[in-house]
Amino acid sequence: MPDVLDAPLTGYLDSLVPERHAELQAMEAYAATHDFPIVGPACAYVCYQIARMVGARRVFELGSGYGYSTASFARAVQENGGGEVHHVVWDKDLSQKARGHLAVLGLDDVVQYHVAEAVATLREAAGPFDLIFNDITKKDYPASLPVIDAKLRQGGVLIVDNMLWSRRVLDGADQSDDTKGVRELTRLLTQPPWVTSLIPIRDGLLVALKS
Ligand SMILES: C[S@@+](CC[C@H](N)C(=O)[O-])C[C@H]1O[C@@H](n2cnc3c(N)ncnc32)[C@H](O)[C@@H]1O
């Protein structure tokens, strides 16, 4: 897994997160054994916390997996009074798995599922959204921003995963399309109207307020 922190620190931060439902624990175990890149407990809890803090009722997730990060947003939206969380992934099997997990968690009443390319789906979606979460292929991060900007309300929050990219952002010799995508999105989001912090947990979770 791409943690930029060492294992003891990651374990410590994860230990501060309240105990999860058995289904979420099973999803974490699956990620560990199959090397599937879920956001993990600490980042998921930040996502939940921020969604609660901004009272999010309309959330759009770009590049969902089998529902782990989606569960954080869906729980927050339920607790905020209900609304919608869009789960979007181009893998049909992941979408099916997510339906199963989120049903067991009692969260699927707020989730809308799309098996499709995420940026195109957001472009067609009726905005505005209170919170958008981006976890698509990294080389496509910069091109997703104009669409996100058009659909996120002023005062809304954009959260982006993998923004330290296993420390590759620091390696000037790394000019791969994915690393350049992460660097370019960082450059774009560290100027107005964005108010941005990059939280160095797991693989770097960027939190940006659209001011
Ligand atoms: C990193 S995983 C998502 C993990 C999820 N955020 C979690 O923590 O539970 C990203 C998923 O999005 C898919 N994906 C990547 N780019 C996409 C795109 N542009 N449109 C739709 N799906 C995409 C990938 O195939 C992969 O299944």
Short mmCIF file of C-alpha atoms and ligand atoms in Angstrom, two decimals:
data_model
loop_
_atom_site.label_atom_id
_atom_site.label_comp_id
_atom_site.label_asym_id
_atom_site.label_seq_id
_atom_site.Cartn_x
_atom_site.Cartn_y
_atom_site.Cartn_z
CA MET A 1 0.00 0.00 0.00
CA PRO A 2 1.26 3.50 -0.77
CA ASP A 3 1.48 4.93 2.76
CA VAL A 4 3.93 7.82 2.99
CA LEU A 5 4.02 7.41 6.78
CA ASP A 6 5.75 4.46 8.40
CA ALA A 7 3.73 1.49 9.59
CA PRO A 8 3.73 2.41 13.31
CA LEU A 9 2.42 5.94 12.58
CA THR A 10 -0.20 4.64 10.15
CA GLY A 11 -1.25 2.07 12.73
CA TYR A 12 -1.46 4.75 15.40
CA LEU A 13 -3.63 7.04 13.25
CA ASP A 14 -5.88 4.16 12.23
CA SER A 15 -6.22 3.17 15.90
CA LEU A 16 -7.76 6.59 16.66
CA VAL A 17 -10.65 5.91 14.28
CA PRO A 18 -13.73 4.55 16.06
CA GLU A 19 -14.35 0.83 15.61
CA ARG A 20 -15.92 0.05 12.25
CA HIS A 21 -18.87 -2.14 11.31
CA ALA A 22 -17.83 -5.75 10.61
CA GLU A 23 -18.61 -5.24 6.91
CA LEU A 24 -16.17 -2.32 6.71
CA GLN A 25 -13.54 -4.41 8.51
CA ALA A 26 -14.07 -7.16 5.94
CA MET A 27 -13.62 -4.60 3.14
CA GLU A 28 -10.36 -3.45 4.77
CA ALA A 29 -9.16 -7.05 5.03
CA TYR A 30 -10.00 -7.66 1.35
CA ALA A 31 -8.01 -4.56 0.34
CA ALA A 32 -5.00 -5.76 2.34
CA THR A 33 -5.02 -9.28 0.92
CA HIS A 34 -5.79 -8.24 -2.68
CA ASP A 35 -3.69 -5.07 -2.71
CA PHE A 36 -6.73 -2.97 -3.66
CA PRO A 37 -6.12 0.76 -3.07
CA ILE A 38 -8.94 1.83 -0.75
CA VAL A 39 -8.41 5.07 1.16
CA GLY A 40 -8.12 3.21 4.48
CA PRO A 41 -9.56 3.98 7.93
CA ALA A 42 -7.90 7.35 8.72
CA CYS A 43 -8.61 8.96 5.32
CA ALA A 44 -12.13 7.54 5.29
CA TYR A 45 -12.74 9.13 8.66
CA VAL A 46 -11.47 12.51 7.43
CA CYS A 47 -13.88 12.19 4.48
CA TYR A 48 -16.76 11.40 6.84
CA GLN A 49 -15.77 14.25 9.18
CA ILE A 50 -15.54 16.85 6.40
CA ALA A 51 -18.85 15.73 4.88
CA ARG A 52 -20.45 16.15 8.31
CA MET A 53 -18.74 19.54 8.85
CA VAL A 54 -20.06 21.03 5.62
CA GLY A 55 -23.48 19.39 6.04
CA ALA A 56 -23.09 17.67 2.68
CA ARG A 57 -26.34 16.39 1.16
CA ARG A 58 -25.10 15.99 -2.44
CA VAL A 59 -21.80 14.17 -2.97
CA PHE A 60 -20.15 12.98 -6.19
CA GLU A 61 -17.36 10.40 -6.13
CA LEU A 62 -15.13 10.03 -9.22
CA GLY A 63 -13.39 6.65 -9.44
CA SER A 64 -15.16 4.60 -6.81
CA GLY A 65 -14.09 1.11 -5.83
CA TYR A 66 -16.20 -1.50 -4.08
CA GLY A 67 -17.80 1.09 -1.84
CA TYR A 68 -15.34 1.68 0.99
CA SER A 69 -14.85 5.45 0.57
CA THR A 70 -18.47 5.71 -0.58
CA ALA A 71 -19.59 4.37 2.80
CA SER A 72 -18.01 7.36 4.59
CA PHE A 73 -19.87 9.85 2.44
CA ALA A 74 -23.14 7.90 2.53
CA ARG A 75 -23.07 7.69 6.31
CA ALA A 76 -22.40 11.42 6.58
CA VAL A 77 -25.18 12.27 4.11
CA GLN A 78 -27.63 10.06 6.02
CA GLU A 79 -26.66 11.77 9.28
CA ASN A 80 -26.93 15.18 7.62
CA GLY A 81 -30.58 14.44 6.87
CA GLY A 82 -30.40 12.48 3.62
CA GLY A 83 -29.48 13.20 0.03
CA GLU A 84 -27.43 11.51 -2.66
CA VAL A 85 -23.98 10.07 -3.12
CA HIS A 86 -22.92 9.15 -6.65
CA HIS A 87 -20.76 6.02 -6.90
CA VAL A 88 -19.04 6.01 -10.30
CA VAL A 89 -16.68 3.38 -11.62
CA TRP A 90 -16.15 1.85 -15.03
CA ASP A 91 -15.74 -1.69 -13.61
CA LYS A 92 -19.13 -3.43 -13.53
CA ASP A 93 -17.97 -6.01 -10.97
CA LEU A 94 -16.81 -3.30 -8.54
CA SER A 95 -20.15 -1.55 -8.86
CA GLN A 96 -21.93 -4.84 -8.09
CA LYS A 97 -19.69 -5.46 -5.08
CA ALA A 98 -20.36 -1.94 -3.82
CA ARG A 99 -24.10 -2.52 -4.02
CA GLY A 100 -23.74 -5.58 -1.83
CA HIS A 101 -21.51 -3.97 0.80
CA LEU A 102 -23.48 -0.73 1.04
CA ALA A 103 -26.75 -2.65 1.37
CA VAL A 104 -25.34 -4.63 4.30
CA LEU A 105 -24.20 -1.33 5.85
CA GLY A 106 -27.70 0.11 5.45
CA LEU A 107 -26.36 2.97 3.33
CA ASP A 108 -27.54 2.21 -0.18
CA ASP A 109 -30.73 4.27 0.05
CA VAL A 110 -28.65 7.41 -0.56
CA VAL A 111 -26.28 5.93 -3.17
CA GLN A 112 -26.75 6.19 -6.94
CA TYR A 113 -24.62 3.79 -8.99
CA HIS A 114 -23.10 4.53 -12.40
CA VAL A 115 -20.95 2.10 -14.40
CA ALA A 116 -19.26 4.67 -16.62
CA GLU A 117 -16.34 7.01 -17.09
CA ALA A 118 -16.41 9.33 -14.10
CA VAL A 119 -15.62 12.76 -15.55
CA ALA A 120 -18.12 12.33 -18.40
CA THR A 121 -20.73 11.22 -15.85
CA LEU A 122 -20.11 14.29 -13.69
CA ARG A 123 -20.34 16.52 -16.78
CA GLU A 124 -23.83 15.17 -17.44
CA ALA A 125 -24.95 15.25 -13.78
CA ALA A 126 -27.20 17.99 -12.43
CA GLY A 127 -25.17 20.15 -10.08
CA PRO A 128 -24.31 21.73 -7.83
CA PHE A 129 -22.68 19.33 -5.39
CA ASP A 130 -21.61 20.11 -1.82
CA LEU A 131 -18.63 17.77 -1.93
CA ILE A 132 -16.72 16.04 -4.73
CA PHE A 133 -14.20 13.26 -4.15
CA ASN A 134 -11.66 12.44 -6.87
CA ASP A 135 -9.78 9.13 -7.07
CA ILE A 136 -9.55 8.46 -10.83
CA THR A 137 -6.46 7.57 -12.86
CA LYS A 138 -3.89 10.18 -11.88
CA LYS A 139 -2.89 11.29 -15.36
CA ASP A 140 -6.49 12.42 -15.83
CA TYR A 141 -6.61 14.58 -12.70
CA PRO A 142 -5.85 17.97 -14.37
CA ALA A 143 -8.48 17.57 -17.10
CA SER A 144 -11.12 16.69 -14.49
CA LEU A 145 -10.78 20.01 -12.67
CA PRO A 146 -12.82 22.28 -15.00
CA VAL A 147 -15.73 19.81 -14.81
CA ILE A 148 -15.43 19.58 -11.02
CA ASP A 149 -15.25 23.36 -10.73
CA ALA A 150 -18.41 23.73 -12.82
CA LYS A 151 -20.35 21.27 -10.63
CA LEU A 152 -19.11 22.17 -7.12
CA ARG A 153 -20.99 24.88 -5.29
CA GLN A 154 -19.15 27.89 -3.91
CA GLY A 155 -18.22 26.94 -0.34
CA GLY A 156 -18.14 23.29 -1.38
CA VAL A 157 -15.22 20.95 -0.78
CA LEU A 158 -13.08 18.94 -3.16
CA ILE A 159 -11.14 16.01 -1.70
CA VAL A 160 -8.49 14.30 -3.83
CA ASP A 161 -6.64 11.08 -2.97
CA ASN A 162 -3.02 10.07 -3.72
CA MET A 163 -1.68 13.61 -3.90
CA LEU A 164 1.74 12.57 -2.52
CA TRP A 165 1.74 9.61 -4.92
CA SER A 166 4.04 7.42 -2.83
CA ARG A 167 6.48 10.38 -2.58
CA ARG A 168 6.96 10.36 -6.37
CA VAL A 169 5.94 14.04 -6.49
CA LEU A 170 9.35 14.75 -4.90
CA ASP A 171 11.35 12.86 -7.53
CA GLY A 172 12.19 15.28 -10.33
CA ALA A 173 13.36 12.37 -12.47
CA ASP A 174 9.83 10.92 -12.42
CA GLN A 175 8.12 12.44 -15.45
CA SER A 176 5.47 9.74 -15.88
CA ASP A 177 2.03 10.89 -16.99
CA ASP A 178 0.49 9.95 -13.62
CA THR A 179 3.10 11.82 -11.55
CA LYS A 180 2.84 14.85 -13.82
CA GLY A 181 -0.97 14.69 -13.42
CA VAL A 182 -0.68 14.79 -9.64
CA ARG A 183 1.81 17.69 -9.75
CA GLU A 184 -0.32 19.69 -12.20
CA LEU A 185 -3.52 19.27 -10.19
CA THR A 186 -1.60 20.38 -7.08
CA ARG A 187 -0.42 23.49 -8.91
CA LEU A 188 -3.96 24.30 -10.08
CA LEU A 189 -5.48 23.80 -6.62
CA THR A 190 -2.95 25.89 -4.75
CA GLN A 191 -4.20 29.11 -6.27
CA PRO A 192 -7.49 31.06 -5.96
CA PRO A 193 -10.39 30.36 -5.71
CA TRP A 194 -9.13 27.22 -3.96
CA VAL A 195 -8.13 27.20 -0.29
CA THR A 196 -6.13 24.00 -0.09
CA SER A 197 -4.24 21.80 2.36
CA LEU A 198 -2.45 18.56 1.60
CA ILE A 199 -2.82 16.23 4.58
CA PRO A 200 0.09 13.75 4.66
CA ILE A 201 -1.85 10.68 5.73
CA ARG A 202 -1.72 7.43 3.77
CA ASP A 203 -0.85 8.63 0.23
CA GLY A 204 -1.66 12.31 0.73
CA LEU A 205 -5.24 13.53 0.98
CA LEU A 206 -5.80 16.97 -0.54
CA VAL A 207 -8.68 19.03 0.85
CA ALA A 208 -9.73 22.12 -1.09
CA LEU A 209 -12.42 24.65 -0.29
CA LYS A 210 -13.93 26.45 -3.29
CA SER A 211 -13.98 29.97 -1.87
C1 LIG B 1 -8.33 3.83 -6.31
S1 LIG B 1 -9.77 2.96 -6.77
C2 LIG B 1 -11.02 3.67 -5.76
C3 LIG B 1 -10.96 3.32 -4.30
C4 LIG B 1 -12.05 3.99 -3.49
N1 LIG B 1 -11.92 5.44 -3.53
C5 LIG B 1 -12.03 3.53 -2.05
O1 LIG B 1 -11.25 4.06 -1.26
O2 LIG B 1 -12.84 2.66 -1.69
C6 LIG B 1 -10.15 3.75 -8.32
C7 LIG B 1 -11.16 2.97 -9.16
O3 LIG B 1 -11.67 3.86 -10.14
C8 LIG B 1 -11.52 3.30 -11.44
N2 LIG B 1 -11.29 4.44 -12.34
C9 LIG B 1 -10.13 5.09 -12.58
N3 LIG B 1 -10.32 6.13 -13.42
C10 LIG B 1 -11.65 6.12 -13.72
C11 LIG B 1 -12.47 6.94 -14.54
N4 LIG B 1 -11.94 7.98 -15.22
N5 LIG B 1 -13.78 6.66 -14.62
C12 LIG B 1 -14.31 5.61 -13.95
N6 LIG B 1 -13.59 4.78 -13.15
C13 LIG B 1 -12.27 5.04 -13.03
C14 LIG B 1 -10.38 2.33 -11.35
O4 LIG B 1 -10.51 1.31 -12.32
C15 LIG B 1 -10.55 1.80 -9.92
O5 LIG B 1 -11.44 0.72 -9.89
#
